[in-house]
mmCIF file of C-alpha atoms in Angstrom:
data_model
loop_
_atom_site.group_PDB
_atom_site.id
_atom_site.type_symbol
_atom_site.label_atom_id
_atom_site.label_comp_id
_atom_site.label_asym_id
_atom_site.label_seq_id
_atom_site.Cartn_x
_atom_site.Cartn_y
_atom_site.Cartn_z
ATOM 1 C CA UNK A 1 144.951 -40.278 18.985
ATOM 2 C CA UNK A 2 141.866 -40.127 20.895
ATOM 3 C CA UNK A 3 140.987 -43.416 23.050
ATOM 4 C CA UNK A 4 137.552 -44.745 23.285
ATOM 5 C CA UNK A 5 135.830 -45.431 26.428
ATOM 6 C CA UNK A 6 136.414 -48.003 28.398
ATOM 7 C CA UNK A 7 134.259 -50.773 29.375
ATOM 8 C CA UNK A 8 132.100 -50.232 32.124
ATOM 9 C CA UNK A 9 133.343 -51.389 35.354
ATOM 10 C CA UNK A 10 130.887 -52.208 37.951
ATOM 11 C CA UNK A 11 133.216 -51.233 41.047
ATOM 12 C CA UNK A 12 133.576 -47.719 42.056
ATOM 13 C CA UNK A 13 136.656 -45.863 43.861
ATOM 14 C CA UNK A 14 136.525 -44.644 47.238
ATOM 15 C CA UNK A 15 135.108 -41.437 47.233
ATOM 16 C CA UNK A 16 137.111 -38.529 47.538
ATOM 17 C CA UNK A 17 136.866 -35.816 50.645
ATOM 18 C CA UNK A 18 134.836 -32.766 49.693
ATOM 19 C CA UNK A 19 137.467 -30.050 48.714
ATOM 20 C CA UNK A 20 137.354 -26.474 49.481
ATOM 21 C CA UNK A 21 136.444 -24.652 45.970
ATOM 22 C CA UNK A 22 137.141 -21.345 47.593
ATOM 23 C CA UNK A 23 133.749 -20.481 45.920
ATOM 24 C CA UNK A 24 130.969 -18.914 48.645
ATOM 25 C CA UNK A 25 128.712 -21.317 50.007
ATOM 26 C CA UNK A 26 124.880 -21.805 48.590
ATOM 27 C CA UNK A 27 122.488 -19.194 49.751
ATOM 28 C CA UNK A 28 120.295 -21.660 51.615
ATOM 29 C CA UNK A 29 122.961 -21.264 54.298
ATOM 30 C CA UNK A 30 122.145 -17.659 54.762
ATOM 31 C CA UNK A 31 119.357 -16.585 56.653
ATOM 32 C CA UNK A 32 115.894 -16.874 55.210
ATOM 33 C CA UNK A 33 115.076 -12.904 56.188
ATOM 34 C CA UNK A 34 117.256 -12.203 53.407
ATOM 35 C CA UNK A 35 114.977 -13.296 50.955
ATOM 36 C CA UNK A 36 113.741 -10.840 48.641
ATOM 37 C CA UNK A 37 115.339 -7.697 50.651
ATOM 38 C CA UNK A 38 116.510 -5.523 48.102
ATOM 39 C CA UNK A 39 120.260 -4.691 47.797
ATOM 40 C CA UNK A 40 120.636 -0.893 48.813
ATOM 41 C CA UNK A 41 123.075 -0.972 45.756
ATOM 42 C CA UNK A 42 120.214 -1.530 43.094
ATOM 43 C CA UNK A 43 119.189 1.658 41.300
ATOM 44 C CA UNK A 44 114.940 2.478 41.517
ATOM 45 C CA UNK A 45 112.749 0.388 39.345
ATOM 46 C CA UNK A 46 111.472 -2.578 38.916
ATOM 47 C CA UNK A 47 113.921 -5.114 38.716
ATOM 48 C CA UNK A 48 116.358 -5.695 41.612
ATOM 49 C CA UNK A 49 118.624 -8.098 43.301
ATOM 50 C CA UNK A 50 118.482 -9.705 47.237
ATOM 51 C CA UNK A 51 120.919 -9.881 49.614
ATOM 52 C CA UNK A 52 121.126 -13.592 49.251
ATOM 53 C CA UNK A 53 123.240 -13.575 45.735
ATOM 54 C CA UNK A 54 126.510 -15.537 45.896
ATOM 55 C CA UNK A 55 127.831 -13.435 43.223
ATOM 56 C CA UNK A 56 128.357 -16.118 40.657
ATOM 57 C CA UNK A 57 128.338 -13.725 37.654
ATOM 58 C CA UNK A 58 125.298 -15.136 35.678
ATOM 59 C CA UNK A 59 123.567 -11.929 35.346
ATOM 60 C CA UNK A 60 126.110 -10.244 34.732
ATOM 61 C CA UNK A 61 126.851 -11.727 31.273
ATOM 62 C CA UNK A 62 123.652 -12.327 30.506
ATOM 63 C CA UNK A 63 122.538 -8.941 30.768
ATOM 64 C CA UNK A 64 125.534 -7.000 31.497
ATOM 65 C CA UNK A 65 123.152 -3.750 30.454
ATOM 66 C CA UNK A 66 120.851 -4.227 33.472
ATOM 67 C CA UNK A 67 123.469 -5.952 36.124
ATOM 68 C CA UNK A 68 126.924 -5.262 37.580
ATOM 69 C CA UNK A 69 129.116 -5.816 40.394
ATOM 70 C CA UNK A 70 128.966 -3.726 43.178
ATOM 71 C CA UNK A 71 130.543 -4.953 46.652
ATOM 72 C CA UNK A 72 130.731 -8.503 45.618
ATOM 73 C CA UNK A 73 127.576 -9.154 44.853
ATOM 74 C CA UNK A 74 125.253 -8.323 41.515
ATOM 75 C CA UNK A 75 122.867 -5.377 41.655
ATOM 76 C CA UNK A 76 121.019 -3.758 39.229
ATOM 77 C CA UNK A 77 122.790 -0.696 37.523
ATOM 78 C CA UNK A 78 120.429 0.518 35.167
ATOM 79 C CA UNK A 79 116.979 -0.674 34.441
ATOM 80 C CA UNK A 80 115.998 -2.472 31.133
ATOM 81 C CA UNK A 81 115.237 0.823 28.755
ATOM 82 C CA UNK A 82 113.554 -1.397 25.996
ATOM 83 C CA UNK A 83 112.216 -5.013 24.838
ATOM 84 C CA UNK A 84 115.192 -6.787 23.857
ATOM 85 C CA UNK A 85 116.416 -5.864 27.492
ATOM 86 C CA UNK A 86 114.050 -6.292 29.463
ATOM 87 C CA UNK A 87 113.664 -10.255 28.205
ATOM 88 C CA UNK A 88 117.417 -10.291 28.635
ATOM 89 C CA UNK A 89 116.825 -9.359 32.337
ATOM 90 C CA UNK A 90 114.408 -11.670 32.372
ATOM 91 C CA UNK A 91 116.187 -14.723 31.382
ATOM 92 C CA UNK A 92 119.035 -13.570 33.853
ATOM 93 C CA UNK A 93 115.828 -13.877 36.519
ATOM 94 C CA UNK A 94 114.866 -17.672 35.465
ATOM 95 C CA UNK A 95 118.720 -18.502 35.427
ATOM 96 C CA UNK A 96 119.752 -17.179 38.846
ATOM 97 C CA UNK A 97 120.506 -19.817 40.764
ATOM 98 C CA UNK A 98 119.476 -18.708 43.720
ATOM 99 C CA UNK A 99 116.314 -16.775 42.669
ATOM 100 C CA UNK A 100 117.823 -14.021 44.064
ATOM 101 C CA UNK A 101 116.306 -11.120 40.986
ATOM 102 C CA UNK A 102 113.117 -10.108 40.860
ATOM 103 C CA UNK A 103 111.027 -7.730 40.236
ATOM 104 C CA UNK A 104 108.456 -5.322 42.056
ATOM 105 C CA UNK A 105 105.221 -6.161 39.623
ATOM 106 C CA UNK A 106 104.917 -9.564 38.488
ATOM 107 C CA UNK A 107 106.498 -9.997 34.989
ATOM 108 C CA UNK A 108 103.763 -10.484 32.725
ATOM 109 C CA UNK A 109 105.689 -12.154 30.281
ATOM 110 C CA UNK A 110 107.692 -14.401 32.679
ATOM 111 C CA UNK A 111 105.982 -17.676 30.802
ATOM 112 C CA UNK A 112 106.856 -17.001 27.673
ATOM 113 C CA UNK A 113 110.204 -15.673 28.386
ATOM 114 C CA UNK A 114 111.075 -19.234 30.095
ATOM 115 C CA UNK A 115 110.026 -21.082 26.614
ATOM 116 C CA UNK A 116 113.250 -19.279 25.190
ATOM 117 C CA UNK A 117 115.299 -21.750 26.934
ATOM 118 C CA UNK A 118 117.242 -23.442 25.510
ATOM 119 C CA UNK A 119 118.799 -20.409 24.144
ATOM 120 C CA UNK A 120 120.863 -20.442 20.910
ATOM 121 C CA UNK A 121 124.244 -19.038 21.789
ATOM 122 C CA UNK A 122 124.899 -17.790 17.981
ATOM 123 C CA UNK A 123 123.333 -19.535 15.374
ATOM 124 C CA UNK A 124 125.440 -18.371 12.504
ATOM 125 C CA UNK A 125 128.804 -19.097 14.275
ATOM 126 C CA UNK A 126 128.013 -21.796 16.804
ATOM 127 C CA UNK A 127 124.841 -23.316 15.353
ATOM 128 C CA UNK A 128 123.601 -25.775 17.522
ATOM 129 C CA UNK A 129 124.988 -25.007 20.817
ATOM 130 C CA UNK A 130 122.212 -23.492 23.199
ATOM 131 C CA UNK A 131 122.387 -22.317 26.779
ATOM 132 C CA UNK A 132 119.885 -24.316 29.090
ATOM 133 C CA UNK A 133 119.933 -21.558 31.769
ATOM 134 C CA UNK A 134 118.269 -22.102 34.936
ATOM 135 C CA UNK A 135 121.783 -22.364 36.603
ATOM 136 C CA UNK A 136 121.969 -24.577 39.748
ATOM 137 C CA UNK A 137 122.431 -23.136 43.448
ATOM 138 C CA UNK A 138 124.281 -26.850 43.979
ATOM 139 C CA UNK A 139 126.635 -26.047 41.362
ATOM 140 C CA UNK A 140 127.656 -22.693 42.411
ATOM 141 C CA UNK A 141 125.742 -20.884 39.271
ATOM 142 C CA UNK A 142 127.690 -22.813 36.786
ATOM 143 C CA UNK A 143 126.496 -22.747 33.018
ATOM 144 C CA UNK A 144 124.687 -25.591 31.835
ATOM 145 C CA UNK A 145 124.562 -26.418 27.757
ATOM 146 C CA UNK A 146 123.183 -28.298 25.029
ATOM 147 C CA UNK A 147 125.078 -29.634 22.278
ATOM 148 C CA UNK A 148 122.632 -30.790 19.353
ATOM 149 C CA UNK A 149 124.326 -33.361 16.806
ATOM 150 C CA UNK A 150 122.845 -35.686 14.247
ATOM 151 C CA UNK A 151 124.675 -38.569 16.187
ATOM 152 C CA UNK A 152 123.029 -37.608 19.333
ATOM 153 C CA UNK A 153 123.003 -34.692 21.819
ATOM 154 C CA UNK A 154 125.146 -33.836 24.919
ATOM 155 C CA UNK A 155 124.088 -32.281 27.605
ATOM 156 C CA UNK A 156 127.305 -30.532 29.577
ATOM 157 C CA UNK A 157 126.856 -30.125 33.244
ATOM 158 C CA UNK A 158 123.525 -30.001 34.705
ATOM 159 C CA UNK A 159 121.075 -27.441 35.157
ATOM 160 C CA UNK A 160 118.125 -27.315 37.841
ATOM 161 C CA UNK A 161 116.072 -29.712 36.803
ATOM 162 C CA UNK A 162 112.721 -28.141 35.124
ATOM 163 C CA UNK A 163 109.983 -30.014 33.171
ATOM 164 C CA UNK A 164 109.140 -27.113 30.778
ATOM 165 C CA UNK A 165 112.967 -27.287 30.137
ATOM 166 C CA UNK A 166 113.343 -31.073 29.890
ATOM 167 C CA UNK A 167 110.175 -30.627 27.186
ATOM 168 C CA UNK A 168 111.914 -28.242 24.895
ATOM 169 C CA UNK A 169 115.150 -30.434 25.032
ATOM 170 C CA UNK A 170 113.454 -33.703 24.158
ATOM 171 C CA UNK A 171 111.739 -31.389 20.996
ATOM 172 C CA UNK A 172 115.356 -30.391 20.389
ATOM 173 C CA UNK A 173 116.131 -34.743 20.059
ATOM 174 C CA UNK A 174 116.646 -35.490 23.627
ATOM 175 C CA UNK A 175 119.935 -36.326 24.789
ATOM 176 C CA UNK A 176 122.570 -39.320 24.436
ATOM 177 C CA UNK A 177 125.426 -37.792 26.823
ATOM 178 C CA UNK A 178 125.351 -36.136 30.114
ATOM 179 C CA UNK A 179 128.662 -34.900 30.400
ATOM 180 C CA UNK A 180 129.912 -34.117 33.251
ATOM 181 C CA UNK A 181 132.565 -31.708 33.405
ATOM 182 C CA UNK A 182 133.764 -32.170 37.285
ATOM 183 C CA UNK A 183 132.303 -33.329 40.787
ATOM 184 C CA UNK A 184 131.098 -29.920 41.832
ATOM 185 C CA UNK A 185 128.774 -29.197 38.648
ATOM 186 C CA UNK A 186 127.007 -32.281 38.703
ATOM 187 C CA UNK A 187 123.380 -30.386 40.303
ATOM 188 C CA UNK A 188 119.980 -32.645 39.682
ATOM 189 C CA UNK A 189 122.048 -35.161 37.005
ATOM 190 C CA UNK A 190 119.557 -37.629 38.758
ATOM 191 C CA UNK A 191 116.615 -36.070 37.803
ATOM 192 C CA UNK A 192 117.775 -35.458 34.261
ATOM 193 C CA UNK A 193 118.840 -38.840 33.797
ATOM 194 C CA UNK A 194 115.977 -40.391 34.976
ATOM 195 C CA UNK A 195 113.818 -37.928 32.853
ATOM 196 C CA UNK A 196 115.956 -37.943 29.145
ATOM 197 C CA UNK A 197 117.165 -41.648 29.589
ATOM 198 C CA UNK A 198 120.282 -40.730 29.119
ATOM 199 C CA UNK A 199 124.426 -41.820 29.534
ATOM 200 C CA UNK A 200 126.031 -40.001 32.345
ATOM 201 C CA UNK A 201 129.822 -39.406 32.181
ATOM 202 C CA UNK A 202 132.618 -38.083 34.848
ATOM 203 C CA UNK A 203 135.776 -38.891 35.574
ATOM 204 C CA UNK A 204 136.206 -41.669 38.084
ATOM 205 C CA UNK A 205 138.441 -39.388 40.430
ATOM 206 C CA UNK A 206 135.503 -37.397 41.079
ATOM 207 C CA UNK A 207 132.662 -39.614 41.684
ATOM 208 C CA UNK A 208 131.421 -39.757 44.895
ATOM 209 C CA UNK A 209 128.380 -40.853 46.426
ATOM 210 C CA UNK A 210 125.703 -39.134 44.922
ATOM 211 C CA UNK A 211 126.878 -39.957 41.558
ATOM 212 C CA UNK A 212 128.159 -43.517 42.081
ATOM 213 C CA UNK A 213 125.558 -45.088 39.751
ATOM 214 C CA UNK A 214 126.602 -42.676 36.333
ATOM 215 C CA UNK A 215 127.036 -44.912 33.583
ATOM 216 C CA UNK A 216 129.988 -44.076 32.204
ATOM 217 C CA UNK A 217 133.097 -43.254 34.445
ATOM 218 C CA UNK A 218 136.266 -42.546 32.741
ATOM 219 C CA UNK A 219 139.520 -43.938 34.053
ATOM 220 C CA UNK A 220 143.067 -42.940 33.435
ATOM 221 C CA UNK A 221 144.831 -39.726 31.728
ATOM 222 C CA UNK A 222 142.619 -39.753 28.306
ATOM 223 C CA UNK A 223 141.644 -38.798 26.090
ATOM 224 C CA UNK A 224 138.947 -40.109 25.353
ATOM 225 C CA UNK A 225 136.008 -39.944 22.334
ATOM 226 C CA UNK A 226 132.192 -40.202 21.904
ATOM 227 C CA UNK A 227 131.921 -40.035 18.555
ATOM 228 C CA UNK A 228 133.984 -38.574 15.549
ATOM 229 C CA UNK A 229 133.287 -34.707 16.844
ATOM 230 C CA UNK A 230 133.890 -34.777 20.544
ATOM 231 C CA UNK A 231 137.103 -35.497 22.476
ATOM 232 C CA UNK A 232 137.363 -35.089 26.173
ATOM 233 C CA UNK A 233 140.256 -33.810 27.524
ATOM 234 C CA UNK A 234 141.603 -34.900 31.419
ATOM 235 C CA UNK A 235 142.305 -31.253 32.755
ATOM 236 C CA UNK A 236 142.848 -31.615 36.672
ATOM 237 C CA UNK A 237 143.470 -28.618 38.771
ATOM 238 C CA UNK A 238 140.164 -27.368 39.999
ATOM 239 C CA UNK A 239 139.536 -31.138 40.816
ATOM 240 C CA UNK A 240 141.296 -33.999 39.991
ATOM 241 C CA UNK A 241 139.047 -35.405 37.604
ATOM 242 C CA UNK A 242 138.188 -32.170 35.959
ATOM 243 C CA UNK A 243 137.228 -32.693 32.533
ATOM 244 C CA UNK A 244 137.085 -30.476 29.173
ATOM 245 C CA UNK A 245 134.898 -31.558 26.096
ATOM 246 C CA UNK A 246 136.378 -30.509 22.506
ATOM 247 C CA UNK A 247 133.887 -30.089 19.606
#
């Protein structure tokens, strides 16, 4: 049986060294020329991809009809032939962490695509879970989510902290739970915190510095509960405090 959390304890382990992910490093590494030079790999049109992805796969399955892989890094294969794909692109765009699609016009509808977020994943068979987008160069491109619940929402790893985004997530019912699946996804959780007034949790083996202050650390081998729907489940390998949420 699930355990609940524990009490809050004020004293915080000794961080632990930065690990090697074996994921590329950010693109504010490379150099700035690369910026907006387009891949020799994307096909003529409109959209395209710079030399500065870190090939994280977020357009990819977002709009696998517009993107693929093509020596390790995304490029455009096809442009979008119709509506539907061309906002698909264009989400892919706004979720890029490191704003590394664009396209050769300016995308007239690039406002009104970005109040789409958060974006229902499949409302008849997983009503209620959305997609924030806006995926976080700090966390390697890593998927952010939104869990909405009548007991309170959860918020599972962070995106790049946006206020048009934060706006449509407090319309949504704000959230009660950051959850933080593991050290390296944690992005602007400072920002969002601050911003939604909301619980932060991560495993105590993987707080470090920058998140010394969440609220909630768990301790131990779980699992552990936040409510009657949602277990969390220790899962180390990636990271030692690496931590799954069941719903």
């Amino acid at each position: 049986m699930a355990s609940s959390f524990p009490k809050y304890r004020s004293a915080c382990p000794v961080p632990s060294p930065t690990r090697n992910t074996g994921r590329k490093a950010p693109a504010s590494v490379t150099v700035a020329s690369s910026a907006r030079q387009r891949r020799s790999q994307n096909v003529e049109g409109d959209f395209f991809v710079d030399k500065r992805c870190i090939d994280c796969d977020t357009c990819r399955w977002m709009a696998p009809e517009t993107f693929t892989r093509i020596d390790r890094q995304s490029a455009v294969s096809r442009q979008p032939s119709h509506g539907e794909e061309r906002i698909k692109a264009l989400q892919a765009l706004l979720s890029c962490p490191t704003g590394s699609i664009h396209t050769e016009k300016p995308a007239k509808e690039i406002l009104e695509v970005q109040m789409t977020f958060p974006l229902p994943v499949d409302e008849q068979k997983l009503p209620g879970i959305y997609l924030c987008g806006f995926h976080s160069e700090k966390s390697y491109g890593a998927a952010p989510y939104l869990i909405v619940h009548p007991d309170g929402n959860i918020l599972v790893d962070s995106p790049r902290y946006t206020k048009k985004l934060a706006d449509k997530i407090k319309i949504l019912g704000g959230v009660r739970y950051m959850f933080l699946t593991h050290k390296d996804d944690v992005a602007d959780h400072e920002e969002w915190s601050k911003h939604l007034n909301c619980k932060r949790i991560l495993h105590s083996r993987d707080v470090e510095i920058t998140t010394a202050d969440v609220e909630m650390q768990l301790y131990g081998d779980g699992p552990w509960n936040i409510g009657t729907d949602f277990d969390l489940i220790h899962t180390p390998g990636h990271t030692e405090g690496s931590v799954c949420l069941y719903y």
